[in-house]
Amino acid sequence: MDTAMIEARDLKRTYKAKGKSIEAVRGVDLSVRAGEIVGFLGPNGAGKTTTLKMLCTLLEPTGGTAVVAGHDLRGDPVGVRRAIGYVSQAGSTAPEARAGEEIVSHAKLYGIDPKTAEARARKLLADLDLADVWDRNCGSLSGGQRRRLDIVMGLIHEPKLVFLDEPSTGLDPQSRANLWTHIRKLRDEMGTTVFITTHYMDEADSLSDRILIIDQGKIVAEGTPAELKKRVSGDTITLTLRRAEDAVEAAGVAGMLPGADVPVADGHIVRFHVPDGGSALPVLLAEFTKAGIEAIGVEVNRPTLDDVFLTLTGRSLRE
Amino acid sequence: MTFFSDTWTVFTRAMRLSLRQPMWVAIGVLQPILYLTLFGPLLVPLANAPGFPPGDAWTVFVPGLLVQLGIFGGAFVGFGIIAEWRSGVIDRELVSPASRTALITGRVLRDVVVLVVQAIILIVCALFFGLRVPVGAAVLGIIMIGLLGAAFSYFSYSAGLAMKSEDAFAPLVNMVSLPILLLSGILLPMSLAPQWLQLLSDVNPFKHIVNAVRALFRGEVGTFEVGLGLMLALILIALGAWAGKRVFELQTK
Ligand SMILES: Nc1ncnc2c1ncn2[C@@H]1O[C@H](COP(=O)(O)OP(=O)(O)OP(=O)(O)O)[C@@H](O)[C@H]1O
Ligand SMILES: [Mg+2]
C-alpha cells in the first residue's frame, strides 16, 4: 500500500492585497502516501493554511500542480472534494444553529442520508467526548467543544484523506490526548491519511509518521521525527561540578570526546553537544575520574522538535 | 445532478435557522403594515386626481408596498452571508462537492418563502382596509413579488460575499435601493410625476414590475404590462443567479 495520496509540485500562491503582493507559498513540493499521518509545522505566517486551502480546492494556486486523492486539483476539483475532509483553522458552524442539525446538514451535501449521518455523528461526538451537545446551539459551546465539533464535521463523510488545520488549538490536555487517540484510530482502522498542522511539538512528535517543516513559504526540512532530531546538534549534556576551577578543566576533557562541539563553561556548569549522549557519558565520567574532576550532576537531554525548529528557522515554536 | 438535492439541503438548513428567529420575519412585515395604516388613508382622496392610474387607492398602493417588501426583504440578506462567511460556514460548504449555484439558491429560496409569507400577511391586512382583489390575481401578484425578491436576494448575497464587510455593504444597499424605490412609483404612482422624472423611471425595470403587479390587481392578466414585468423579473433572476454563481466561484481566487 504505497499509493500516493498527495503529490504536489512547485505549488505557489501569491496574495494580492491593497496593491501589494504577498508570496505566501513559494514553490512547495510534497508527497504523502496513503495511510500516513503527516505533521505540517511552521511558524505563524509560514504558509501552512494557504497550502492546505490550495490542496482542499478552496484557493487556486498561482502556480504549480497537485494531484490529491487521485484527482487533479485543477482538472477535477469536485473529485478532490468528494475524497477529502477539511477542518479549517477558522471554525465551521453558525452560532445560532444546533450542533446535531449542523452536522447532518453538512453530511447531506456529501449525499449521505440523514439516518446514517445521525448515527455516525452520534458515534463521533461520543468518541470526542461531546455526547451531550446534539441539541445545543453551536454558539453556546465552549471554544474547545466547538473545535471538536468542527473536527466531527470534517470527518462525518469518512474521507480517505483529512486535512486538519490546528485541530487541537484551545483543547485541554485531556481532549488533546483523546484527539490523538482518535486520529491514530482513524488511520489504523480505516486507513485514513491525515495531514495535520499544529504548533504543539509534542503533538507532532507523537502523532506524525513524517514531518514537513515549512518556513516563509518553502519546505525547509522533512523526515520522521527521529530523523529530524538527528539533524540537529545531537544530545545536550549538562554537567554540574563541585568547583568552578573544575569546570574549565572538564570543558577541556569533554571537548576531546568524538563528535563533541566546543563545550561552554559557565560557573559550575558545562554544557556541550554530542551525537549520542548515552554512549558518551560513561567514557566521559571515566576520564573525569582519571583527571580527578568531581561532577555532582549530569543531565542528558535528547533534542526536541523545538530544537530542530530553532536550528532550521531561527525561531522557536514555544509559546 | 446534485443541484436539486443540494439546494434542498441548503434551503432546509437556512429555513430552520430563520424559523428560530421569528422576530425578524415579524419586523420585516411590520414596516409595510405601518405604511398601510399611517400612509394609505392619505391616498384615498387622491385616487380621483388627474394622472392617478386606474383602480382605487388600495389596488394602486398595495402592489407598491409588496414590491417594497420584495426589494427590502431581498436587499439586506447580504448581511447574513457576511456573518456566515465569518463563522466559516461558507468555506465548509465550498469544500464539499455541493454545487456552487445550489449553495446560493438554497438561501435565496428561504428568502422567497419568508417574503411570500410576509406578502400574504400584508394582503390579508389590506383586505380589512378595503382592498378588493380577485384571488387569482393576488396569487399571480405574489408570485411576481417572489421572483423580484429572489433576484434581489441573489444580488445581495453576491455583493455581500464579494465585499465581506458590513461597513462597505450597508452604504451600498442604501445607495442602490433608495433610488430604485423612489423611481418605481411605489408610494405615489409615477404617472403623477413631471415628464423628466417619468423618463428617468422608464429605464428602471422595477417600475415596470410595480406596474405589472398593479395591472394584475386590477384583474388584467394577459396584458403587455404584465408580460413586460414578468419578463424583466425573470431576466433579473437570471442575472442574479449568474452573479451569485460567479461570486461563489471567485471565492477560490
Ligand atoms: N487572504 C489573504 N490575503 C492576503 N494575505 C494573506 C491572506 N491569507 C494569508 N495571507 C498571508 O500569507 C502568509 C501565509 O499565511 P498562512 O495563513 O498560510 O500562514 P500559516 O502558516 O497558516 O500561519 P498560522 O500559524 O498563523 O496559522 C501570511 O503572511 C499571511 O499574512
Ligand atoms: Mg494557519
Coordinates of C-alpha atoms and ligand atoms in Angstrom, one line a residue:
Chain A
M1 CA 0.0 0.0 0.0
D2 CA 2.3 2.7 -1.2
T3 CA 0.0 4.7 -3.4
A4 CA 0.4 8.5 -3.4
M5 CA -2.4 10.4 -1.7
I6 CA -1.0 13.9 -2.3
E7 CA 1.5 14.7 -4.9
A8 CA 2.2 18.4 -5.2
R9 CA 4.8 20.1 -7.4
D10 CA 6.1 23.6 -7.2
L11 CA 2.8 24.8 -5.6
K12 CA 2.7 28.6 -5.3
R13 CA 0.4 31.2 -4.0
T14 CA 0.7 34.9 -4.2
Y15 CA -2.0 37.0 -2.5
K16 CA -2.8 40.4 -3.8
A17 CA -3.9 42.8 -1.1
K18 CA -4.1 46.5 -1.3
G19 CA -1.8 46.8 -4.3
K20 CA 0.9 44.7 -2.6
S21 CA 1.5 41.1 -3.4
I22 CA 2.4 38.6 -0.7
E23 CA 4.2 35.5 -1.7
A24 CA 2.6 33.2 0.9
V25 CA 3.7 29.9 -0.6
R26 CA 6.7 29.9 -2.9
G27 CA 7.1 26.5 -4.5
V28 CA 6.1 23.7 -2.3
D29 CA 6.8 20.1 -3.3
L30 CA 5.3 17.4 -1.2
S31 CA 4.3 13.7 -1.4
V32 CA 2.1 12.0 1.1
R33 CA 1.4 8.3 0.9
A34 CA -1.9 6.7 1.6
G35 CA -2.3 5.8 5.3
E36 CA 0.4 8.2 6.5
I37 CA 0.0 10.8 9.3
V38 CA 1.9 13.8 8.2
G39 CA 2.6 16.7 10.5
F40 CA 3.0 20.1 8.9
L41 CA 4.9 22.5 11.0
G42 CA 5.9 26.1 10.7
P43 CA 5.8 29.4 12.5
N44 CA 2.9 31.9 12.2
G45 CA 2.5 33.1 8.6
A46 CA 4.7 30.4 7.2
G47 CA 2.1 29.4 4.6
K48 CA 0.5 26.3 6.3
T49 CA -3.1 27.3 6.0
T50 CA -2.5 28.7 2.5
T51 CA -1.0 25.3 1.4
L52 CA -3.9 23.4 3.0
K53 CA -6.5 25.6 1.3
M54 CA -4.9 25.0 -2.0
L55 CA -4.9 21.3 -1.6
C56 CA -8.5 21.4 -0.5
T57 CA -9.6 23.4 -3.6
L58 CA -10.5 26.4 -1.5
L59 CA -7.8 28.5 -3.0
E60 CA -6.5 28.4 -6.5
P61 CA -2.7 28.1 -6.7
T62 CA -1.0 30.8 -8.7
G63 CA 1.5 28.2 -9.9
G64 CA 2.3 24.5 -9.8
T65 CA 0.2 21.4 -9.9
A66 CA -1.1 18.8 -7.5
V67 CA -2.9 15.5 -7.5
V68 CA -4.9 15.0 -4.4
A69 CA -6.5 11.6 -3.6
G70 CA -6.1 10.7 -7.3
H71 CA -7.8 13.7 -8.7
D72 CA -6.1 16.6 -10.4
L73 CA -6.6 19.8 -8.4
R74 CA -7.4 22.0 -11.4
G75 CA -8.9 19.4 -13.7
D76 CA -11.2 17.6 -11.2
P77 CA -11.8 19.8 -8.1
V78 CA -15.1 18.0 -7.4
G79 CA -13.4 14.7 -7.4
V80 CA -10.9 16.1 -4.8
R81 CA -13.8 17.5 -2.7
R82 CA -15.6 14.2 -2.6
A83 CA -12.5 12.4 -1.3
I84 CA -11.3 14.8 1.4
G85 CA -12.3 16.3 4.7
Y86 CA -11.1 19.6 5.9
V87 CA -11.1 21.1 9.4
S88 CA -10.4 24.8 9.0
Q89 CA -8.5 26.8 11.4
A90 CA -11.3 29.3 11.5
G91 CA -14.4 27.2 12.5
S92 CA -17.3 25.9 10.5
T93 CA -20.6 26.3 12.4
A94 CA -23.2 29.0 12.7
P95 CA -23.6 30.2 16.3
E96 CA -27.4 30.0 16.2
A97 CA -27.5 26.5 14.6
R98 CA -27.9 23.4 16.7
A99 CA -24.9 21.1 16.7
G100 CA -26.6 18.0 15.5
E101 CA -28.5 19.6 12.7
E102 CA -25.4 21.3 11.5
I103 CA -23.6 18.0 11.2
V104 CA -26.4 16.2 9.5
S105 CA -26.9 19.1 7.1
H106 CA -23.2 19.0 6.2
A107 CA -23.3 15.3 5.7
K108 CA -26.2 15.6 3.2
L109 CA -24.0 17.8 1.0
Y110 CA -22.0 14.6 0.5
G111 CA -25.0 12.6 -0.4
I112 CA -25.2 10.8 3.0
D113 CA -28.8 10.1 4.1
P114 CA -29.8 11.7 7.4
K115 CA -30.2 8.4 9.3
T116 CA -26.7 7.3 8.5
A117 CA -25.4 10.7 9.2
E118 CA -27.0 10.9 12.6
A119 CA -25.7 7.5 13.6
R120 CA -22.2 8.4 12.6
A121 CA -22.4 11.8 14.1
R122 CA -23.5 10.5 17.5
K123 CA -20.7 8.0 17.4
L124 CA -18.1 10.6 16.5
L125 CA -19.4 13.0 19.1
A126 CA -19.2 10.4 21.8
D127 CA -15.7 9.5 20.7
L128 CA -14.7 13.1 21.2
D129 CA -16.5 13.5 24.5
L130 CA -19.3 15.6 23.1
A131 CA -22.1 13.2 23.5
D132 CA -24.5 15.7 25.0
V133 CA -24.2 18.7 22.6
W134 CA -26.6 17.4 20.0
D135 CA -29.4 19.9 20.8
R136 CA -27.2 22.8 21.9
N137 CA -26.6 25.9 19.9
C138 CA -23.1 25.9 18.5
G139 CA -22.6 29.4 19.8
S140 CA -23.2 28.2 23.3
L141 CA -20.4 25.7 23.3
S142 CA -17.1 26.4 24.8
G143 CA -14.1 27.1 22.5
G144 CA -12.7 23.6 22.9
Q145 CA -16.1 21.9 22.4
R146 CA -16.7 23.9 19.2
R147 CA -13.3 22.9 18.0
R148 CA -14.1 19.3 18.5
L149 CA -17.4 19.8 16.8
D150 CA -15.5 21.2 13.8
I151 CA -13.5 18.0 13.7
V152 CA -16.6 15.9 13.8
M153 CA -18.0 17.9 10.8
G154 CA -14.8 17.3 8.9
L155 CA -14.9 13.5 9.5
I156 CA -18.6 12.9 9.0
H157 CA -18.3 11.6 5.5
E158 CA -15.4 9.3 6.3
P159 CA -13.0 10.8 3.9
K160 CA -9.9 8.9 2.9
L161 CA -7.8 12.0 3.4
V162 CA -8.3 14.6 6.1
F163 CA -6.7 18.0 6.4
L164 CA -6.7 19.3 10.0
D165 CA -5.6 22.9 10.4
E166 CA -4.5 23.2 14.0
P167 CA -7.2 20.9 15.3
S168 CA -6.0 21.0 18.9
T169 CA -5.8 24.7 19.4
G170 CA -7.8 25.5 22.5
L171 CA -8.1 21.9 23.7
D172 CA -7.2 21.0 27.2
P173 CA -4.5 18.3 27.6
Q174 CA -7.1 15.5 28.1
S175 CA -9.0 16.4 25.0
R176 CA -5.8 16.6 23.0
A177 CA -4.7 13.2 24.1
N178 CA -8.2 12.0 23.2
L179 CA -7.9 13.6 19.8
W180 CA -4.6 11.9 19.2
T181 CA -6.1 8.5 20.1
H182 CA -8.9 9.2 17.7
I183 CA -6.6 10.2 14.8
R184 CA -4.5 7.1 15.3
K185 CA -7.6 5.0 15.3
L186 CA -8.8 6.6 12.1
R187 CA -5.6 5.6 10.4
D188 CA -5.3 2.2 11.9
E189 CA -8.9 1.1 11.4
M190 CA -10.0 3.0 8.3
G191 CA -6.6 3.6 6.6
T192 CA -7.3 7.3 6.6
T193 CA -4.5 9.6 5.5
V194 CA -4.1 12.6 7.9
F195 CA -2.4 15.9 7.1
I196 CA -2.2 17.9 10.2
T197 CA -0.8 21.3 11.1
T198 CA 0.0 22.1 14.7
H199 CA 2.0 24.4 16.9
Y200 CA 2.4 21.7 19.6
M201 CA 5.8 20.0 19.2
D202 CA 4.8 17.0 21.4
E203 CA 1.7 16.5 19.3
A204 CA 3.7 16.5 16.0
D205 CA 6.3 14.3 17.6
S206 CA 4.0 11.6 19.0
L207 CA 1.4 11.6 16.2
S208 CA 3.2 12.0 12.9
D209 CA 4.9 9.3 10.9
R210 CA 6.6 12.1 9.0
I211 CA 7.0 15.8 9.5
L212 CA 7.3 18.6 7.0
I213 CA 8.6 21.9 8.1
I214 CA 7.6 25.0 6.2
D215 CA 9.1 28.4 6.6
Q216 CA 8.5 31.5 4.6
G217 CA 6.5 29.6 2.0
K218 CA 9.1 26.9 1.4
I219 CA 9.6 23.4 2.8
V220 CA 12.9 23.6 4.7
A221 CA 13.0 20.1 6.2
E222 CA 11.3 16.8 6.0
G223 CA 11.6 13.4 7.7
T224 CA 10.5 11.2 10.6
P225 CA 10.6 12.9 14.0
A226 CA 13.6 10.8 14.8
E227 CA 15.5 11.7 11.6
L228 CA 14.8 15.3 12.0
K229 CA 16.1 15.3 15.6
K230 CA 19.3 13.6 14.5
R231 CA 19.9 16.5 12.1
V232 CA 20.3 19.0 14.9
S233 CA 23.3 19.2 17.2
G234 CA 22.5 15.8 18.9
D235 CA 22.1 15.3 22.6
T236 CA 22.8 18.1 25.0
I237 CA 25.0 17.1 28.1
T238 CA 24.9 19.4 31.0
L239 CA 27.5 18.9 33.8
T240 CA 27.4 20.5 37.2
L241 CA 30.8 20.5 39.0
R242 CA 31.7 20.9 42.6
R243 CA 34.3 23.6 42.0
A244 CA 34.3 26.4 39.3
E245 CA 38.0 25.6 38.5
D246 CA 37.0 22.1 37.7
A247 CA 34.5 23.4 35.1
V248 CA 37.3 24.8 32.9
E249 CA 39.2 21.5 33.0
A250 CA 36.0 19.5 32.5
A251 CA 35.2 21.5 29.4
G252 CA 38.7 20.6 28.0
V253 CA 38.1 16.9 28.6
A254 CA 34.6 17.0 27.2
G255 CA 35.8 18.7 24.1
M256 CA 38.0 15.7 23.3
L257 CA 35.1 13.3 23.0
P258 CA 34.4 12.1 19.4
G259 CA 31.8 14.3 17.7
A260 CA 31.5 16.8 20.5
D261 CA 31.2 20.5 19.8
V262 CA 33.1 23.2 21.8
P263 CA 31.8 23.0 25.4
V264 CA 30.6 26.2 27.1
A265 CA 31.6 26.6 30.7
D266 CA 29.5 28.9 32.9
G267 CA 30.4 29.0 36.6
H268 CA 29.9 25.5 37.8
I269 CA 28.1 24.4 34.7
V270 CA 29.5 23.0 31.5
R271 CA 27.2 22.4 28.5
F272 CA 28.0 20.7 25.2
H273 CA 26.6 18.5 22.5
V274 CA 27.5 15.0 21.3
P275 CA 25.8 12.9 18.7
D276 CA 24.9 10.2 21.2
G277 CA 24.8 11.2 24.8
G278 CA 24.1 7.7 26.2
S279 CA 27.4 6.2 25.0
A280 CA 29.5 9.3 25.6
L281 CA 28.6 9.6 29.2
P282 CA 30.4 6.5 30.6
V283 CA 33.6 7.5 28.7
L284 CA 33.4 11.0 30.0
L285 CA 32.9 10.0 33.6
A286 CA 35.9 7.6 33.3
E287 CA 38.0 10.4 32.0
F288 CA 36.9 12.7 34.9
T289 CA 37.9 10.1 37.4
K290 CA 41.3 9.9 35.8
A291 CA 41.7 13.6 35.9
G292 CA 40.4 13.9 39.4
I293 CA 37.4 16.0 38.5
E294 CA 34.3 15.6 40.5
A295 CA 31.0 16.0 38.8
I296 CA 28.0 16.3 41.1
G297 CA 25.3 16.4 38.5
V298 CA 24.9 15.1 35.0
E299 CA 22.0 15.6 32.6
V300 CA 21.5 14.3 29.1
N301 CA 18.8 15.9 27.0
R302 CA 17.6 14.4 23.8
P303 CA 16.8 17.0 21.1
T304 CA 13.2 18.1 20.8
L305 CA 11.4 19.1 17.7
D306 CA 11.6 22.6 19.1
D307 CA 15.4 22.4 18.8
V308 CA 15.0 21.2 15.2
F309 CA 12.8 24.1 14.6
L310 CA 15.1 26.6 16.2
T311 CA 18.1 25.3 14.2
L312 CA 16.2 25.3 10.9
T313 CA 14.2 28.5 11.1
G314 CA 16.0 30.5 13.7
R315 CA 12.7 30.8 15.6
S316 CA 11.2 28.8 18.5
L317 CA 7.7 27.5 18.3
R318 CA 7.3 27.6 22.1
E319 CA 4.6 29.8 23.2
Chain B
M1 CA -27.1 16.2 -10.9
T2 CA -26.9 17.1 -7.2
F3 CA -28.1 20.6 -7.8
F4 CA -31.6 20.0 -6.5
S5 CA -30.8 17.9 -3.5
D6 CA -28.0 20.4 -2.5
T7 CA -30.4 23.3 -2.9
W8 CA -32.9 21.5 -0.7
T9 CA -30.3 20.8 1.9
V10 CA -29.1 24.4 2.0
F11 CA -32.7 25.6 2.0
T12 CA -33.9 23.5 4.8
R13 CA -30.9 24.5 7.0
A14 CA -31.5 28.2 6.3
M15 CA -35.2 27.8 6.8
R16 CA -34.7 26.2 10.2
L17 CA -32.4 29.0 11.3
S18 CA -35.0 31.6 10.2
L19 CA -37.8 29.9 12.0
R20 CA -35.8 30.2 15.1
Q21 CA -35.7 33.9 14.7
P22 CA -39.4 34.7 14.0
M23 CA -38.8 38.3 15.3
W24 CA -37.0 39.1 12.0
V25 CA -39.9 38.0 9.9
A26 CA -42.3 40.0 12.1
I27 CA -40.2 43.1 11.9
G28 CA -39.9 42.7 8.1
V29 CA -43.7 42.7 7.7
L30 CA -44.3 45.4 10.3
Q31 CA -42.9 48.2 8.1
P32 CA -45.4 47.8 5.2
I33 CA -48.2 47.4 7.7
L34 CA -47.2 50.8 9.2
Y35 CA -47.3 52.3 5.7
L36 CA -50.6 50.7 5.1
T37 CA -52.1 52.2 8.3
L38 CA -50.4 55.5 8.5
F39 CA -49.9 56.4 4.9
G40 CA -52.6 54.5 2.9
P41 CA -55.5 56.6 4.1
L42 CA -53.9 59.7 2.7
L43 CA -54.1 58.2 -0.8
V44 CA -57.8 57.6 -0.8
P45 CA -58.9 61.1 -1.6
L46 CA -56.1 61.4 -4.2
A47 CA -57.4 58.5 -6.2
N48 CA -59.6 60.8 -8.2
A49 CA -56.9 63.3 -9.0
P50 CA -55.9 63.7 -12.6
G51 CA -52.9 61.5 -13.6
F52 CA -53.7 58.9 -10.9
P53 CA -53.7 55.5 -12.6
P54 CA -56.9 53.4 -12.9
G55 CA -58.1 51.5 -9.9
D56 CA -58.8 52.7 -6.4
A57 CA -56.2 53.8 -3.9
W58 CA -55.7 50.3 -2.5
T59 CA -55.2 48.4 -5.7
V60 CA -52.5 51.1 -6.6
F61 CA -50.9 51.3 -3.2
V62 CA -50.8 47.6 -2.0
P63 CA -48.8 46.4 -5.1
G64 CA -46.3 49.2 -4.4
L65 CA -45.9 48.0 -0.8
L66 CA -45.5 44.5 -1.9
V67 CA -42.7 45.5 -4.3
Q68 CA -41.1 47.5 -1.5
L69 CA -41.3 44.4 0.7
G70 CA -39.6 42.4 -2.1
I71 CA -36.8 44.9 -2.5
F72 CA -36.1 45.5 1.1
G73 CA -36.6 41.9 2.1
G74 CA -34.1 40.8 -0.5
A75 CA -31.6 43.7 -0.3
F76 CA -30.5 43.1 3.3
V77 CA -29.9 39.3 3.2
G78 CA -26.3 40.0 2.2
F79 CA -25.6 40.9 5.8
G80 CA -26.4 37.3 6.7
I81 CA -23.9 35.8 4.3
I82 CA -21.2 38.0 5.6
A83 CA -21.8 36.6 9.1
E84 CA -21.9 33.1 7.7
W85 CA -18.6 33.6 5.8
R86 CA -17.0 34.9 9.0
S87 CA -18.1 31.9 11.0
G88 CA -16.5 29.6 8.5
V89 CA -19.8 28.1 7.2
I90 CA -19.2 29.2 3.6
D91 CA -15.8 27.7 3.4
R92 CA -17.1 24.5 4.9
E93 CA -19.8 24.3 2.3
L94 CA -17.3 25.2 -0.5
V95 CA -15.0 22.4 0.4
S96 CA -17.9 19.9 0.0
P97 CA -18.8 18.7 -3.5
A98 CA -22.0 20.7 -3.4
S99 CA -23.0 22.7 -6.5
R100 CA -21.9 26.3 -6.1
T101 CA -25.1 27.6 -7.5
A102 CA -27.1 25.4 -5.1
L103 CA -25.3 27.0 -2.1
I104 CA -26.7 30.4 -3.0
T105 CA -30.0 29.2 -4.5
G106 CA -31.0 27.3 -1.3
R107 CA -30.6 30.5 0.6
V108 CA -32.5 32.6 -1.9
L109 CA -35.3 30.1 -1.7
R110 CA -35.6 30.6 2.0
D111 CA -35.8 34.3 1.5
V112 CA -38.6 33.8 -1.1
V113 CA -40.6 31.7 1.3
V114 CA -40.2 34.3 4.1
L115 CA -41.2 37.0 1.6
V116 CA -44.3 35.1 0.4
V117 CA -45.5 34.7 3.9
Q118 CA -45.0 38.4 4.6
A119 CA -46.8 39.3 1.3
I120 CA -49.8 37.1 2.3
I121 CA -49.9 38.8 5.7
L122 CA -49.8 42.2 4.1
I123 CA -52.6 41.4 1.6
V124 CA -54.8 40.0 4.3
C125 CA -54.3 43.2 6.3
A126 CA -55.0 45.3 3.3
L127 CA -58.4 43.5 2.8
F128 CA -59.5 45.0 6.1
F129 CA -58.7 48.5 4.8
G130 CA -60.9 47.9 1.7
L131 CA -58.6 46.2 -0.8
R132 CA -60.7 44.2 -3.3
V133 CA -58.7 41.8 -5.4
P134 CA -59.6 38.5 -7.1
V135 CA -57.8 35.6 -5.5
G136 CA -56.1 34.5 -8.8
A137 CA -54.7 38.0 -9.3
A138 CA -53.4 38.1 -5.8
V139 CA -51.7 34.8 -6.3
L140 CA -50.1 35.9 -9.5
G141 CA -49.0 39.1 -7.8
I142 CA -47.4 37.2 -5.0
I143 CA -45.5 35.0 -7.5
M144 CA -44.2 38.1 -9.2
I145 CA -43.1 39.5 -5.9
G146 CA -41.4 36.2 -5.1
L147 CA -39.5 36.4 -8.4
L148 CA -38.4 40.0 -7.7
G149 CA -37.4 39.1 -4.1
A150 CA -35.3 36.2 -5.5
A151 CA -33.5 38.5 -7.9
F152 CA -32.7 40.9 -5.0
S153 CA -31.5 38.1 -2.8
Y154 CA -29.2 36.8 -5.4
F155 CA -27.7 40.3 -5.9
S156 CA -27.5 40.9 -2.2
Y157 CA -25.7 37.7 -1.5
S158 CA -23.3 38.3 -4.4
A159 CA -22.5 41.7 -3.2
G160 CA -22.2 40.7 0.5
L161 CA -19.9 37.8 -0.2
A162 CA -17.8 39.8 -2.7
M163 CA -17.3 42.6 -0.1
K164 CA -17.2 40.6 3.1
S165 CA -17.6 43.8 5.2
E166 CA -20.8 45.1 6.7
D167 CA -19.4 48.6 6.7
A168 CA -18.9 48.6 3.0
F169 CA -22.1 46.7 2.3
A170 CA -24.6 48.9 4.3
P171 CA -24.0 52.1 2.3
L172 CA -24.1 50.2 -1.0
V173 CA -27.5 48.7 -0.1
N174 CA -28.9 52.2 0.7
M175 CA -27.3 53.8 -2.3
V176 CA -28.9 51.2 -4.6
S177 CA -32.2 50.6 -3.1
L178 CA -33.3 54.1 -2.4
P179 CA -33.3 55.4 -6.0
I180 CA -34.8 52.2 -7.2
L181 CA -37.6 52.6 -4.7
L182 CA -38.2 56.3 -5.5
L183 CA -38.1 55.7 -9.2
S184 CA -40.6 52.8 -9.0
G185 CA -43.6 54.9 -8.1
I186 CA -44.1 52.8 -5.0
L187 CA -45.6 55.3 -2.7
L188 CA -47.1 57.5 -5.4
P189 CA -47.6 56.4 -9.0
M190 CA -45.0 57.7 -11.5
S191 CA -47.9 58.9 -13.7
L192 CA -48.2 61.8 -11.3
A193 CA -44.5 62.8 -12.0
P194 CA -43.2 65.5 -14.4
Q195 CA -42.0 64.4 -17.8
W196 CA -38.3 64.2 -16.9
L197 CA -38.9 62.1 -13.8
Q198 CA -41.2 59.8 -15.8
L199 CA -38.5 59.3 -18.4
L200 CA -36.0 58.5 -15.7
S201 CA -38.3 56.0 -14.1
D202 CA -38.9 54.3 -17.5
V203 CA -35.4 52.9 -17.5
N204 CA -35.9 51.5 -14.0
P205 CA -37.1 47.9 -14.5
F206 CA -38.7 47.9 -11.1
K207 CA -41.2 50.5 -12.1
H208 CA -42.5 48.1 -14.8
I209 CA -42.7 45.3 -12.2
V210 CA -44.7 47.5 -9.9
N211 CA -47.0 48.4 -12.9
A212 CA -47.3 44.8 -13.7
V213 CA -48.5 43.9 -10.2
R214 CA -50.9 46.8 -10.3
A215 CA -52.3 45.6 -13.5
L216 CA -52.7 42.1 -12.0
F217 CA -54.5 43.6 -9.1
R218 CA -56.9 45.3 -11.4
G219 CA -57.6 41.9 -12.9
E220 CA -55.8 42.5 -16.2
V221 CA -53.8 39.3 -16.5
G222 CA -52.9 38.9 -20.2
T223 CA -51.8 42.4 -20.9
F224 CA -48.5 43.7 -22.3
E225 CA -47.7 45.4 -18.9
V226 CA -47.9 42.1 -17.1
G227 CA -45.8 40.3 -19.7
L228 CA -43.1 43.0 -19.6
G229 CA -43.0 42.9 -15.8
L230 CA -42.7 39.2 -15.7
M231 CA -40.0 39.1 -18.4
L232 CA -38.0 41.8 -16.5
A233 CA -38.3 39.8 -13.3
L234 CA -37.1 36.7 -15.0
I235 CA -34.1 38.5 -16.6
L236 CA -33.2 39.9 -13.2
I237 CA -33.3 36.5 -11.6
A238 CA -31.1 35.0 -14.3
L239 CA -28.6 37.8 -13.9
G240 CA -28.6 37.5 -10.1
A241 CA -28.1 33.7 -10.2
W242 CA -25.3 34.1 -12.6
A243 CA -23.7 36.8 -10.4
G244 CA -24.1 34.6 -7.4
K245 CA -22.5 31.6 -9.1
R246 CA -19.6 33.8 -10.2
V247 CA -19.0 35.2 -6.7
F248 CA -19.1 31.8 -5.2
E249 CA -16.6 30.5 -7.8
L250 CA -14.4 33.6 -7.2
Q251 CA -14.1 32.7 -3.6
T252 CA -11.2 30.4 -4.5
K253 CA -9.3 33.0 -6.5
Ligands
LIG1 N1 -6.4 36.4 2.2 C1 -5.1 36.8 2.4 N2 -4.8 38.0 1.8 C2 -3.5 38.4 1.9 N3 -2.5 37.8 2.6 C3 -2.8 36.7 3.2 C4 -4.2 36.1 3.1 N4 -4.2 34.9 3.8 C5 -2.9 34.8 4.3 N5 -2.1 35.8 3.9 C6 -0.7 35.9 4.2 O1 0.0 34.8 3.7 C7 1.0 34.4 4.6 C8 0.8 32.9 5.0 O2 -0.4 32.8 5.7 P1 -1.0 31.5 6.3 O3 -2.3 31.7 6.8 O4 -0.9 30.4 5.2 O5 0.0 31.1 7.5 P2 0.0 29.9 8.5 O6 1.3 29.2 8.3 O7 -1.2 29.2 8.4 O8 0.1 30.7 9.9 P3 -0.6 30.4 11.3 O9 0.3 29.5 12.1 O10 -0.6 31.8 11.9 O11 -1.9 29.8 11.1 C9 1.0 35.3 5.8 O12 2.0 36.3 5.6 C10 -0.4 36.0 5.7 O13 -0.4 37.3 6.2
MG2 MG -2.8 28.8 9.6

